[in-house]
Amino acid sequence: MLRIAVVGSVVFGGVAFAAQPPVFVLNSLDANVSVIDPSSWVETSRIPTGKEPHHLYLTPDEKSLIIANALGDSLTFVDPRTAQIQRTVRGIIDPYHLRFTPDMKWLITAGNRLDHVDFYRWDGKELTLVRRVATGRTPSHLWIDSASRRVYATMQDSNELVAMDIASQTILWRIRTGATPADVYGNGDGRRLFVGLTGSDGVEVFDISAQVPRSLQIIKTGEGAHAFRAAGDGRHLYVSNRVANTISKIDMKALEVTAQYPAPGGPDCMDVSADGRWIYLSSRWARKLTVIDTHTRQVVRQVKVGKSPHGVWTLNHAPR
């Protein structure tokens, strides 16, 4: 096992947000993060990161937001309330996507560029690499079940969904998907997985309740179905349709689309406000954060950010 050391602790001129925590937008081609005040909708600062920050995740104690820098082979820890850099962890190879297990014992990363998934032990402060698992072509997104037993990963360029056992860090099964699978999301009872088909026009639904998984259907949403975010009510799921420039709201029980929203500029990642009223969206090709009112189904504002905005996150979010 390889122990990963924390090599730096740097404080950057972050801004304290007394009323509401900021909205963070990862600018993948600028190697920084836009910090946006959700009261004034002004970009207050930029946080420097490693090369190509794509995704981010909160530590189990909610004290740090971890930004994964894929080409920088590093993780940047940021205070989710003040936007101050806390430390940088290097030697994390190709961290494109990342997730913690619900039991807070593992951090798992997808190496999109190098075709592997890494399993790190987490003791609340430091990371220890336990195993690097060769998967398939271009692992994209991860989902972990509520029991912290399995992690599911989409293989973007080999059109597969792969299940891995977390305790043994081994592959359990793999199944074919539609074209270019991206994000993956599991429903509350753990019986179904939803996979965004970026190379197609819908979301593929898989039944994983039996030993052998099976594809149930494809829910038509729009061209370039890509990233998910829960609506916060335990039943509905948003998906961004990157080519169609829309967001679809899916009923996870009925397996149908119940609403559509305009989402200009190549919609990518999303977050949803705690009350469910607002969708915060990265418009990747427009270099903007887009805010959508779910009541009126209209774009209400856009904030200019950096090049190729990707991950979006705020501490004040709806249940996931």
PDB file of C-alpha atoms in Angstrom:
ATOM      1  CA  MET A   1       0.000   0.000   0.000  1.00  0.00           C
ATOM      2  CA  LEU A   2       1.188   3.502  -0.808  1.00  0.00           C
ATOM      3  CA  ARG A   3       0.650   6.219   1.748  1.00  0.00           C
ATOM      4  CA  ILE A   4      -0.135   9.618   0.261  1.00  0.00           C
ATOM      5  CA  ALA A   5       1.273  12.558   2.182  1.00  0.00           C
ATOM      6  CA  VAL A   6      -0.194  16.019   2.541  1.00  0.00           C
ATOM      7  CA  VAL A   7       2.497  18.272   1.097  1.00  0.00           C
ATOM      8  CA  GLY A   8       1.175  21.737   1.581  1.00  0.00           C
ATOM      9  CA  SER A   9      -1.188  23.917   3.541  1.00  0.00           C
ATOM     10  CA  VAL A  10      -1.835  27.207   1.798  1.00  0.00           C
ATOM     11  CA  VAL A  11      -4.316  29.914   2.612  1.00  0.00           C
ATOM     12  CA  PHE A  12      -5.454  31.909  -0.410  1.00  0.00           C
ATOM     13  CA  GLY A  13      -7.359  35.151  -0.137  1.00  0.00           C
ATOM     14  CA  GLY A  14     -10.774  33.584   0.359  1.00  0.00           C
ATOM     15  CA  VAL A  15     -13.852  35.577   1.191  1.00  0.00           C
ATOM     16  CA  ALA A  16     -16.067  34.849   4.188  1.00  0.00           C
ATOM     17  CA  PHE A  17     -19.772  34.453   3.417  1.00  0.00           C
ATOM     18  CA  ALA A  18     -21.778  35.197   6.554  1.00  0.00           C
ATOM     19  CA  ALA A  19     -25.265  34.854   5.080  1.00  0.00           C
ATOM     20  CA  GLN A  20     -24.945  31.984   2.608  1.00  0.00           C
ATOM     21  CA  PRO A  21     -22.086  29.694   1.603  1.00  0.00           C
ATOM     22  CA  PRO A  22     -20.703  30.404  -1.870  1.00  0.00           C
ATOM     23  CA  VAL A  23     -21.393  28.627  -5.131  1.00  0.00           C
ATOM     24  CA  PHE A  24     -18.255  27.017  -6.589  1.00  0.00           C
ATOM     25  CA  VAL A  25     -17.734  26.531 -10.333  1.00  0.00           C
ATOM     26  CA  LEU A  26     -14.730  24.550 -11.582  1.00  0.00           C
ATOM     27  CA  ASN A  27     -13.052  26.136 -14.610  1.00  0.00           C
ATOM     28  CA  SER A  28     -11.390  23.075 -16.109  1.00  0.00           C
ATOM     29  CA  LEU A  29      -9.219  24.812 -18.736  1.00  0.00           C
ATOM     30  CA  ASP A  30      -8.178  27.680 -16.449  1.00  0.00           C
ATOM     31  CA  ALA A  31      -7.015  25.462 -13.560  1.00  0.00           C
ATOM     32  CA  ASN A  32      -9.049  27.453 -11.066  1.00  0.00           C
ATOM     33  CA  VAL A  33     -12.417  27.740  -9.363  1.00  0.00           C
ATOM     34  CA  SER A  34     -14.855  30.653  -9.535  1.00  0.00           C
ATOM     35  CA  VAL A  35     -16.276  31.635  -6.148  1.00  0.00           C
ATOM     36  CA  ILE A  36     -19.715  33.237  -6.496  1.00  0.00           C
ATOM     37  CA  ASP A  37     -21.719  35.074  -3.846  1.00  0.00           C
ATOM     38  CA  PRO A  38     -25.305  33.721  -4.135  1.00  0.00           C
ATOM     39  CA  SER A  39     -26.753  36.958  -2.747  1.00  0.00           C
ATOM     40  CA  SER A  40     -25.223  39.435  -5.186  1.00  0.00           C
ATOM     41  CA  TRP A  41     -24.394  36.895  -7.917  1.00  0.00           C
ATOM     42  CA  VAL A  42     -20.924  38.391  -8.247  1.00  0.00           C
ATOM     43  CA  GLU A  43     -17.766  36.357  -8.747  1.00  0.00           C
ATOM     44  CA  THR A  44     -15.740  37.356  -5.688  1.00  0.00           C
ATOM     45  CA  SER A  45     -12.510  35.426  -6.311  1.00  0.00           C
ATOM     46  CA  ARG A  46     -10.751  32.638  -8.192  1.00  0.00           C
ATOM     47  CA  ILE A  47      -9.117  29.747  -6.346  1.00  0.00           C
ATOM     48  CA  PRO A  48      -5.998  28.301  -8.064  1.00  0.00           C
ATOM     49  CA  THR A  49      -5.941  24.510  -8.384  1.00  0.00           C
ATOM     50  CA  GLY A  50      -3.981  21.879 -10.285  1.00  0.00           C
ATOM     51  CA  LYS A  51      -4.511  21.268 -13.992  1.00  0.00           C
ATOM     52  CA  GLU A  52      -7.999  20.330 -15.182  1.00  0.00           C
ATOM     53  CA  PRO A  53     -10.249  20.383 -12.140  1.00  0.00           C
ATOM     54  CA  HIS A  54     -13.383  18.523 -13.190  1.00  0.00           C
ATOM     55  CA  HIS A  55     -15.289  17.240 -10.162  1.00  0.00           C
ATOM     56  CA  LEU A  56     -15.526  17.901  -6.428  1.00  0.00           C
ATOM     57  CA  TYR A  57     -16.877  16.257  -3.282  1.00  0.00           C
ATOM     58  CA  LEU A  58     -17.429  17.101   0.380  1.00  0.00           C
ATOM     59  CA  THR A  59     -15.472  15.329   3.122  1.00  0.00           C
ATOM     60  CA  PRO A  60     -17.641  13.306   5.544  1.00  0.00           C
ATOM     61  CA  ASP A  61     -17.134  15.848   8.342  1.00  0.00           C
ATOM     62  CA  GLU A  62     -18.302  18.666   6.001  1.00  0.00           C
ATOM     63  CA  LYS A  63     -15.196  20.690   6.804  1.00  0.00           C
ATOM     64  CA  SER A  64     -13.524  20.442   3.396  1.00  0.00           C
ATOM     65  CA  LEU A  65     -14.575  20.486  -0.221  1.00  0.00           C
ATOM     66  CA  ILE A  66     -12.200  18.303  -2.248  1.00  0.00           C
ATOM     67  CA  ILE A  67     -11.460  19.417  -5.800  1.00  0.00           C
ATOM     68  CA  ALA A  68     -10.020  16.684  -8.034  1.00  0.00           C
ATOM     69  CA  ASN A  69      -7.373  17.938 -10.474  1.00  0.00           C
ATOM     70  CA  ALA A  70      -7.168  15.271 -13.172  1.00  0.00           C
ATOM     71  CA  LEU A  71      -4.042  16.444 -15.034  1.00  0.00           C
ATOM     72  CA  GLY A  72      -2.527  17.917 -11.885  1.00  0.00           C
ATOM     73  CA  ASP A  73      -2.538  14.517 -10.126  1.00  0.00           C
ATOM     74  CA  SER A  74      -3.675  16.248  -6.949  1.00  0.00           C
ATOM     75  CA  LEU A  75      -6.567  17.126  -4.674  1.00  0.00           C
ATOM     76  CA  THR A  76      -7.226  20.672  -3.449  1.00  0.00           C
ATOM     77  CA  PHE A  77      -9.005  20.964  -0.082  1.00  0.00           C
ATOM     78  CA  VAL A  78     -11.129  24.114   0.266  1.00  0.00           C
ATOM     79  CA  ASP A  79     -13.273  25.424   3.108  1.00  0.00           C
ATOM     80  CA  PRO A  80     -16.870  25.148   1.750  1.00  0.00           C
ATOM     81  CA  ARG A  81     -17.978  28.175   3.797  1.00  0.00           C
ATOM     82  CA  THR A  82     -15.112  30.663   3.337  1.00  0.00           C
ATOM     83  CA  ALA A  83     -13.568  29.476   0.038  1.00  0.00           C
ATOM     84  CA  GLN A  84     -10.086  29.403   1.578  1.00  0.00           C
ATOM     85  CA  ILE A  85      -7.590  26.787   0.434  1.00  0.00           C
ATOM     86  CA  GLN A  86      -6.765  24.477   3.333  1.00  0.00           C
ATOM     87  CA  ARG A  87      -4.179  22.124   1.822  1.00  0.00           C
ATOM     88  CA  THR A  88      -3.081  20.257  -1.290  1.00  0.00           C
ATOM     89  CA  VAL A  89      -2.597  16.493  -1.528  1.00  0.00           C
ATOM     90  CA  ARG A  90      -0.297  15.365  -4.342  1.00  0.00           C
ATOM     91  CA  GLY A  91       0.376  11.933  -5.782  1.00  0.00           C
ATOM     92  CA  ILE A  92      -3.287  11.183  -6.489  1.00  0.00           C
ATOM     93  CA  ILE A  93      -2.996   9.888 -10.049  1.00  0.00           C
ATOM     94  CA  ASP A  94      -5.557  11.110 -12.576  1.00  0.00           C
ATOM     95  CA  PRO A  95      -8.467  11.914 -10.230  1.00  0.00           C
ATOM     96  CA  TYR A  96     -11.238  12.758 -12.693  1.00  0.00           C
ATOM     97  CA  HIS A  97     -14.297  11.786 -10.654  1.00  0.00           C
ATOM     98  CA  LEU A  98     -14.494  10.975  -6.921  1.00  0.00           C
ATOM     99  CA  ARG A  99     -16.855   9.785  -4.199  1.00  0.00           C
ATOM    100  CA  PHE A 100     -16.767   8.892  -0.516  1.00  0.00           C
ATOM    101  CA  THR A 101     -18.443   5.758   0.775  1.00  0.00           C
ATOM    102  CA  PRO A 102     -21.359   6.512   3.132  1.00  0.00           C
ATOM    103  CA  ASP A 103     -19.514   4.754   5.995  1.00  0.00           C
ATOM    104  CA  MET A 104     -16.740   7.364   5.585  1.00  0.00           C
ATOM    105  CA  LYS A 105     -13.976   4.745   5.238  1.00  0.00           C
ATOM    106  CA  TRP A 106     -13.120   4.992   1.537  1.00  0.00           C
ATOM    107  CA  LEU A 107     -12.464   7.649  -1.099  1.00  0.00           C
ATOM    108  CA  ILE A 108     -12.737   6.211  -4.602  1.00  0.00           C
ATOM    109  CA  THR A 109     -11.500   8.001  -7.722  1.00  0.00           C
ATOM    110  CA  ALA A 110     -11.985   7.331 -11.437  1.00  0.00           C
ATOM    111  CA  GLY A 111      -8.899   7.747 -13.630  1.00  0.00           C
ATOM    112  CA  ASN A 112     -10.597   8.836 -16.846  1.00  0.00           C
ATOM    113  CA  ARG A 113      -7.344   9.343 -18.749  1.00  0.00           C
ATOM    114  CA  LEU A 114      -5.490   6.248 -17.502  1.00  0.00           C
ATOM    115  CA  ASP A 115      -8.286   3.646 -17.380  1.00  0.00           C
ATOM    116  CA  HIS A 116      -8.320   2.762 -13.706  1.00  0.00           C
ATOM    117  CA  VAL A 117     -10.328   3.165 -10.493  1.00  0.00           C
ATOM    118  CA  ASP A 118      -8.390   3.811  -7.264  1.00  0.00           C
ATOM    119  CA  PHE A 119      -9.444   2.811  -3.745  1.00  0.00           C
ATOM    120  CA  TYR A 120      -8.092   5.016  -0.930  1.00  0.00           C
ATOM    121  CA  ARG A 121      -8.540   4.369   2.778  1.00  0.00           C
ATOM    122  CA  TRP A 122      -9.644   7.524   4.601  1.00  0.00           C
ATOM    123  CA  ASP A 123      -8.946   8.030   8.317  1.00  0.00           C
ATOM    124  CA  GLY A 124     -10.565  11.433   8.521  1.00  0.00           C
ATOM    125  CA  LYS A 125      -7.434  13.273   7.486  1.00  0.00           C
ATOM    126  CA  GLU A 126      -5.059  11.245   5.316  1.00  0.00           C
ATOM    127  CA  LEU A 127      -5.475   8.963   2.315  1.00  0.00           C
ATOM    128  CA  THR A 128      -3.835   5.563   1.796  1.00  0.00           C
ATOM    129  CA  LEU A 129      -3.918   3.955  -1.638  1.00  0.00           C
ATOM    130  CA  VAL A 130      -5.004   0.334  -1.189  1.00  0.00           C
ATOM    131  CA  ARG A 131      -5.505  -0.797  -4.761  1.00  0.00           C
ATOM    132  CA  ARG A 132      -5.570   0.474  -8.337  1.00  0.00           C
ATOM    133  CA  VAL A 133      -8.024  -1.512 -10.464  1.00  0.00           C
ATOM    134  CA  ALA A 134      -7.753  -1.638 -14.256  1.00  0.00           C
ATOM    135  CA  THR A 135     -11.313  -1.277 -15.497  1.00  0.00           C
ATOM    136  CA  GLY A 136     -12.131  -0.546 -19.126  1.00  0.00           C
ATOM    137  CA  ARG A 137     -11.781   2.314 -21.531  1.00  0.00           C
ATOM    138  CA  THR A 138     -12.157   5.758 -19.952  1.00  0.00           C
ATOM    139  CA  PRO A 139     -13.918   5.346 -16.600  1.00  0.00           C
ATOM    140  CA  SER A 140     -16.142   8.379 -16.278  1.00  0.00           C
ATOM    141  CA  HIS A 141     -18.460   8.618 -13.239  1.00  0.00           C
ATOM    142  CA  LEU A 142     -18.956   6.681 -10.016  1.00  0.00           C
ATOM    143  CA  TRP A 143     -21.889   5.750  -7.788  1.00  0.00           C
ATOM    144  CA  ILE A 144     -21.636   4.010  -4.382  1.00  0.00           C
ATOM    145  CA  ASP A 145     -24.508   2.103  -2.762  1.00  0.00           C
ATOM    146  CA  SER A 146     -25.911   3.115   0.625  1.00  0.00           C
ATOM    147  CA  ALA A 147     -24.349   0.087   2.351  1.00  0.00           C
ATOM    148  CA  SER A 148     -20.818   1.048   1.211  1.00  0.00           C
ATOM    149  CA  ARG A 149     -20.451  -2.385  -0.404  1.00  0.00           C
ATOM    150  CA  ARG A 150     -20.386  -1.666  -4.122  1.00  0.00           C
ATOM    151  CA  VAL A 151     -19.159   1.043  -6.422  1.00  0.00           C
ATOM    152  CA  TYR A 152     -20.476   1.365  -9.969  1.00  0.00           C
ATOM    153  CA  ALA A 153     -18.472   3.009 -12.749  1.00  0.00           C
ATOM    154  CA  THR A 154     -19.341   3.914 -16.327  1.00  0.00           C
ATOM    155  CA  MET A 155     -16.805   3.199 -19.073  1.00  0.00           C
ATOM    156  CA  GLN A 156     -17.141   6.100 -21.479  1.00  0.00           C
ATOM    157  CA  ASP A 157     -15.297   4.644 -24.478  1.00  0.00           C
ATOM    158  CA  SER A 158     -16.059   0.930 -24.108  1.00  0.00           C
ATOM    159  CA  ASN A 159     -19.797   1.500 -23.453  1.00  0.00           C
ATOM    160  CA  GLU A 160     -19.992  -0.477 -20.218  1.00  0.00           C
ATOM    161  CA  LEU A 161     -21.266  -0.283 -16.665  1.00  0.00           C
ATOM    162  CA  VAL A 162     -18.942  -1.997 -14.178  1.00  0.00           C
ATOM    163  CA  ALA A 163     -19.703  -3.072 -10.582  1.00  0.00           C
ATOM    164  CA  MET A 164     -16.883  -3.485  -8.051  1.00  0.00           C
ATOM    165  CA  ASP A 165     -16.796  -4.921  -4.546  1.00  0.00           C
ATOM    166  CA  ILE A 166     -15.353  -2.283  -2.205  1.00  0.00           C
ATOM    167  CA  ALA A 167     -14.054  -4.630   0.514  1.00  0.00           C
ATOM    168  CA  SER A 168     -11.983  -6.702  -1.929  1.00  0.00           C
ATOM    169  CA  GLN A 169     -11.526  -4.036  -4.617  1.00  0.00           C
ATOM    170  CA  THR A 170     -12.455  -6.523  -7.354  1.00  0.00           C
ATOM    171  CA  ILE A 171     -14.746  -6.381 -10.371  1.00  0.00           C
ATOM    172  CA  LEU A 172     -18.020  -8.258  -9.876  1.00  0.00           C
ATOM    173  CA  TRP A 173     -19.642  -7.802 -13.260  1.00  0.00           C
ATOM    174  CA  ARG A 174     -19.814  -5.632 -16.332  1.00  0.00           C
ATOM    175  CA  ILE A 175     -22.699  -4.988 -18.698  1.00  0.00           C
ATOM    176  CA  ARG A 176     -23.030  -3.210 -22.036  1.00  0.00           C
ATOM    177  CA  THR A 177     -24.690   0.204 -22.149  1.00  0.00           C
ATOM    178  CA  GLY A 178     -25.826   2.620 -24.817  1.00  0.00           C
ATOM    179  CA  ALA A 179     -23.405   5.050 -26.448  1.00  0.00           C
ATOM    180  CA  THR A 180     -20.888   6.960 -24.322  1.00  0.00           C
ATOM    181  CA  PRO A 181     -22.181   6.452 -20.776  1.00  0.00           C
ATOM    182  CA  ALA A 182     -21.358   9.325 -18.429  1.00  0.00           C
ATOM    183  CA  ASP A 183     -22.958  10.001 -15.063  1.00  0.00           C
ATOM    184  CA  VAL A 184     -24.584   7.231 -13.006  1.00  0.00           C
ATOM    185  CA  TYR A 185     -27.147   7.560 -10.201  1.00  0.00           C
ATOM    186  CA  GLY A 186     -28.789   4.991  -7.905  1.00  0.00           C
ATOM    187  CA  ASN A 187     -32.367   5.310  -6.653  1.00  0.00           C
ATOM    188  CA  GLY A 188     -33.250   5.187  -2.967  1.00  0.00           C
ATOM    189  CA  ASP A 189     -34.028   1.459  -2.648  1.00  0.00           C
ATOM    190  CA  GLY A 190     -30.811   0.433  -4.413  1.00  0.00           C
ATOM    191  CA  ARG A 191     -32.589  -1.600  -7.072  1.00  0.00           C
ATOM    192  CA  ARG A 192     -32.041   0.653 -10.078  1.00  0.00           C
ATOM    193  CA  LEU A 193     -29.234   2.608 -11.662  1.00  0.00           C
ATOM    194  CA  PHE A 194     -29.701   5.482 -14.098  1.00  0.00           C
ATOM    195  CA  VAL A 195     -26.967   6.078 -16.707  1.00  0.00           C
ATOM    196  CA  GLY A 196     -26.723   9.178 -18.889  1.00  0.00           C
ATOM    197  CA  LEU A 197     -25.952   8.302 -22.511  1.00  0.00           C
ATOM    198  CA  THR A 198     -23.983  11.266 -23.807  1.00  0.00           C
ATOM    199  CA  GLY A 199     -23.584   9.631 -27.197  1.00  0.00           C
ATOM    200  CA  SER A 200     -27.344   9.220 -27.510  1.00  0.00           C
ATOM    201  CA  ASP A 201     -30.544  10.959 -26.447  1.00  0.00           C
ATOM    202  CA  GLY A 202     -31.616   9.362 -23.198  1.00  0.00           C
ATOM    203  CA  VAL A 203     -31.029   7.782 -19.811  1.00  0.00           C
ATOM    204  CA  GLU A 204     -30.645   4.007 -19.604  1.00  0.00           C
ATOM    205  CA  VAL A 205     -32.211   2.319 -16.571  1.00  0.00           C
ATOM    206  CA  PHE A 206     -30.682  -0.853 -15.139  1.00  0.00           C
ATOM    207  CA  ASP A 207     -32.183  -3.324 -12.680  1.00  0.00           C
ATOM    208  CA  ILE A 208     -29.343  -4.342 -10.315  1.00  0.00           C
ATOM    209  CA  SER A 209     -31.497  -6.131  -7.723  1.00  0.00           C
ATOM    210  CA  ALA A 210     -30.599  -9.627  -8.956  1.00  0.00           C
ATOM    211  CA  GLN A 211     -27.219 -11.296  -9.289  1.00  0.00           C
ATOM    212  CA  VAL A 212     -27.259 -10.652 -13.027  1.00  0.00           C
ATOM    213  CA  PRO A 213     -28.055  -7.006 -13.915  1.00  0.00           C
ATOM    214  CA  ARG A 214     -30.279  -6.153 -16.837  1.00  0.00           C
ATOM    215  CA  SER A 215     -31.243  -3.112 -18.873  1.00  0.00           C
ATOM    216  CA  LEU A 216     -34.890  -2.144 -18.372  1.00  0.00           C
ATOM    217  CA  GLN A 217     -35.432   0.739 -20.779  1.00  0.00           C
ATOM    218  CA  ILE A 218     -34.100   4.014 -22.131  1.00  0.00           C
ATOM    219  CA  ILE A 219     -35.932   7.161 -21.058  1.00  0.00           C
ATOM    220  CA  LYS A 220     -35.799   9.670 -23.898  1.00  0.00           C
ATOM    221  CA  THR A 221     -34.605  13.031 -22.523  1.00  0.00           C
ATOM    222  CA  GLY A 222     -32.570  14.860 -25.174  1.00  0.00           C
ATOM    223  CA  GLU A 223     -29.361  14.612 -27.182  1.00  0.00           C
ATOM    224  CA  GLY A 224     -26.223  14.316 -25.089  1.00  0.00           C
ATOM    225  CA  ALA A 225     -27.763  13.160 -21.785  1.00  0.00           C
ATOM    226  CA  HIS A 226     -24.892  13.628 -19.394  1.00  0.00           C
ATOM    227  CA  ALA A 227     -24.954  14.631 -15.692  1.00  0.00           C
ATOM    228  CA  PHE A 228     -27.408  14.024 -12.837  1.00  0.00           C
ATOM    229  CA  ARG A 229     -28.516  15.840  -9.702  1.00  0.00           C
ATOM    230  CA  ALA A 230     -31.299  14.768  -7.347  1.00  0.00           C
ATOM    231  CA  ALA A 231     -34.256  17.135  -7.082  1.00  0.00           C
ATOM    232  CA  GLY A 232     -34.306  16.663  -3.305  1.00  0.00           C
ATOM    233  CA  ASP A 233     -37.704  14.987  -2.922  1.00  0.00           C
ATOM    234  CA  GLY A 234     -36.464  11.397  -3.073  1.00  0.00           C
ATOM    235  CA  ARG A 235     -38.356  10.690  -6.293  1.00  0.00           C
ATOM    236  CA  HIS A 236     -37.167  13.001  -9.060  1.00  0.00           C
ATOM    237  CA  LEU A 237     -33.829  13.319 -10.821  1.00  0.00           C
ATOM    238  CA  TYR A 238     -32.486  16.051 -13.111  1.00  0.00           C
ATOM    239  CA  VAL A 239     -30.335  15.217 -16.137  1.00  0.00           C
ATOM    240  CA  SER A 240     -28.511  17.728 -18.323  1.00  0.00           C
ATOM    241  CA  ASN A 241     -28.765  17.157 -22.079  1.00  0.00           C
ATOM    242  CA  ARG A 242     -25.571  18.728 -23.357  1.00  0.00           C
ATOM    243  CA  VAL A 243     -26.355  18.739 -27.081  1.00  0.00           C
ATOM    244  CA  ALA A 244     -30.077  19.519 -26.771  1.00  0.00           C
ATOM    245  CA  ASN A 245     -29.373  22.440 -24.377  1.00  0.00           C
ATOM    246  CA  THR A 246     -32.068  21.277 -21.977  1.00  0.00           C
ATOM    247  CA  ILE A 247     -32.519  19.742 -18.543  1.00  0.00           C
ATOM    248  CA  SER A 248     -35.040  16.937 -18.051  1.00  0.00           C
ATOM    249  CA  LYS A 249     -36.760  16.026 -14.784  1.00  0.00           C
ATOM    250  CA  ILE A 250     -37.200  12.263 -14.426  1.00  0.00           C
ATOM    251  CA  ASP A 251     -39.668  10.436 -12.202  1.00  0.00           C
ATOM    252  CA  MET A 252     -37.550   7.533 -10.923  1.00  0.00           C
ATOM    253  CA  LYS A 253     -40.611   5.422 -10.066  1.00  0.00           C
ATOM    254  CA  ALA A 254     -42.669   5.969 -13.203  1.00  0.00           C
ATOM    255  CA  LEU A 255     -39.519   6.046 -15.391  1.00  0.00           C
ATOM    256  CA  GLU A 256     -40.685   9.017 -17.412  1.00  0.00           C
ATOM    257  CA  VAL A 257     -39.853  12.672 -18.008  1.00  0.00           C
ATOM    258  CA  THR A 258     -42.150  15.031 -16.114  1.00  0.00           C
ATOM    259  CA  ALA A 259     -40.640  18.428 -17.009  1.00  0.00           C
ATOM    260  CA  GLN A 260     -38.159  20.123 -19.348  1.00  0.00           C
ATOM    261  CA  TYR A 261     -36.117  23.280 -18.735  1.00  0.00           C
ATOM    262  CA  PRO A 262     -34.053  25.451 -21.094  1.00  0.00           C
ATOM    263  CA  ALA A 263     -30.318  25.128 -20.404  1.00  0.00           C
ATOM    264  CA  PRO A 264     -28.239  27.131 -22.891  1.00  0.00           C
ATOM    265  CA  GLY A 265     -24.549  26.862 -23.643  1.00  0.00           C
ATOM    266  CA  GLY A 266     -23.812  23.154 -23.342  1.00  0.00           C
ATOM    267  CA  PRO A 267     -25.278  22.180 -19.948  1.00  0.00           C
ATOM    268  CA  ASP A 268     -23.014  20.028 -17.814  1.00  0.00           C
ATOM    269  CA  CYS A 269     -22.940  19.646 -14.016  1.00  0.00           C
ATOM    270  CA  MET A 270     -25.649  20.969 -11.692  1.00  0.00           C
ATOM    271  CA  ASP A 271     -26.491  21.657  -8.100  1.00  0.00           C
ATOM    272  CA  VAL A 272     -29.927  22.353  -6.619  1.00  0.00           C
ATOM    273  CA  SER A 273     -30.710  24.884  -3.887  1.00  0.00           C
ATOM    274  CA  ALA A 274     -31.805  23.551  -0.488  1.00  0.00           C
ATOM    275  CA  ASP A 275     -35.430  24.538  -1.099  1.00  0.00           C
ATOM    276  CA  GLY A 276     -35.432  22.960  -4.570  1.00  0.00           C
ATOM    277  CA  ARG A 277     -36.311  26.250  -6.278  1.00  0.00           C
ATOM    278  CA  TRP A 278     -33.084  26.896  -8.206  1.00  0.00           C
ATOM    279  CA  ILE A 279     -30.852  24.825 -10.443  1.00  0.00           C
ATOM    280  CA  TYR A 280     -27.232  26.018 -10.619  1.00  0.00           C
ATOM    281  CA  LEU A 281     -25.795  24.850 -13.932  1.00  0.00           C
ATOM    282  CA  SER A 282     -22.413  25.030 -15.629  1.00  0.00           C
ATOM    283  CA  SER A 283     -22.930  26.153 -19.236  1.00  0.00           C
ATOM    284  CA  ARG A 284     -19.725  24.651 -20.518  1.00  0.00           C
ATOM    285  CA  TRP A 285     -19.456  26.159 -23.964  1.00  0.00           C
ATOM    286  CA  ALA A 286     -20.748  29.586 -22.892  1.00  0.00           C
ATOM    287  CA  ARG A 287     -18.329  29.969 -19.934  1.00  0.00           C
ATOM    288  CA  LYS A 288     -21.172  30.830 -17.583  1.00  0.00           C
ATOM    289  CA  LEU A 289     -22.987  29.719 -14.467  1.00  0.00           C
ATOM    290  CA  THR A 290     -26.673  29.576 -15.343  1.00  0.00           C
ATOM    291  CA  VAL A 291     -29.444  29.836 -12.733  1.00  0.00           C
ATOM    292  CA  ILE A 292     -32.803  28.250 -13.588  1.00  0.00           C
ATOM    293  CA  ASP A 293     -36.081  28.807 -11.741  1.00  0.00           C
ATOM    294  CA  THR A 294     -37.778  25.407 -11.423  1.00  0.00           C
ATOM    295  CA  HIS A 295     -41.163  27.047 -10.794  1.00  0.00           C
ATOM    296  CA  THR A 296     -41.268  29.155 -13.952  1.00  0.00           C
ATOM    297  CA  ARG A 297     -38.949  26.847 -15.932  1.00  0.00           C
ATOM    298  CA  GLN A 298     -36.950  29.856 -17.100  1.00  0.00           C
ATOM    299  CA  VAL A 299     -33.329  31.006 -16.999  1.00  0.00           C
ATOM    300  CA  VAL A 300     -33.242  33.895 -14.520  1.00  0.00           C
ATOM    301  CA  ARG A 301     -29.541  34.846 -14.602  1.00  0.00           C
ATOM    302  CA  GLN A 302     -26.109  33.978 -15.904  1.00  0.00           C
ATOM    303  CA  VAL A 303     -22.726  34.738 -14.320  1.00  0.00           C
ATOM    304  CA  LYS A 304     -19.544  34.829 -16.358  1.00  0.00           C
ATOM    305  CA  VAL A 305     -16.915  32.349 -15.154  1.00  0.00           C
ATOM    306  CA  GLY A 306     -13.777  30.772 -16.661  1.00  0.00           C
ATOM    307  CA  LYS A 307     -12.944  28.426 -19.516  1.00  0.00           C
ATOM    308  CA  SER A 308     -14.854  25.150 -19.802  1.00  0.00           C
ATOM    309  CA  PRO A 309     -16.803  25.309 -16.516  1.00  0.00           C
ATOM    310  CA  HIS A 310     -17.555  21.819 -15.250  1.00  0.00           C
ATOM    311  CA  GLY A 311     -18.324  20.907 -11.614  1.00  0.00           C
ATOM    312  CA  VAL A 312     -20.813  23.087  -9.687  1.00  0.00           C
ATOM    313  CA  TRP A 313     -21.377  22.845  -5.933  1.00  0.00           C
ATOM    314  CA  THR A 314     -22.700  24.681  -2.888  1.00  0.00           C
ATOM    315  CA  LEU A 315     -23.041  23.647   0.735  1.00  0.00           C
ATOM    316  CA  ASN A 316     -26.617  24.963   0.745  1.00  0.00           C
ATOM    317  CA  HIS A 317     -28.019  22.189  -1.466  1.00  0.00           C
ATOM    318  CA  ALA A 318     -31.055  19.942  -1.666  1.00  0.00           C
ATOM    319  CA  PRO A 319     -30.846  16.367  -0.266  1.00  0.00           C
ATOM    320  CA  ARG A 320     -29.059  13.984  -2.580  1.00  0.00           C
TER     321      ARG A 320
END
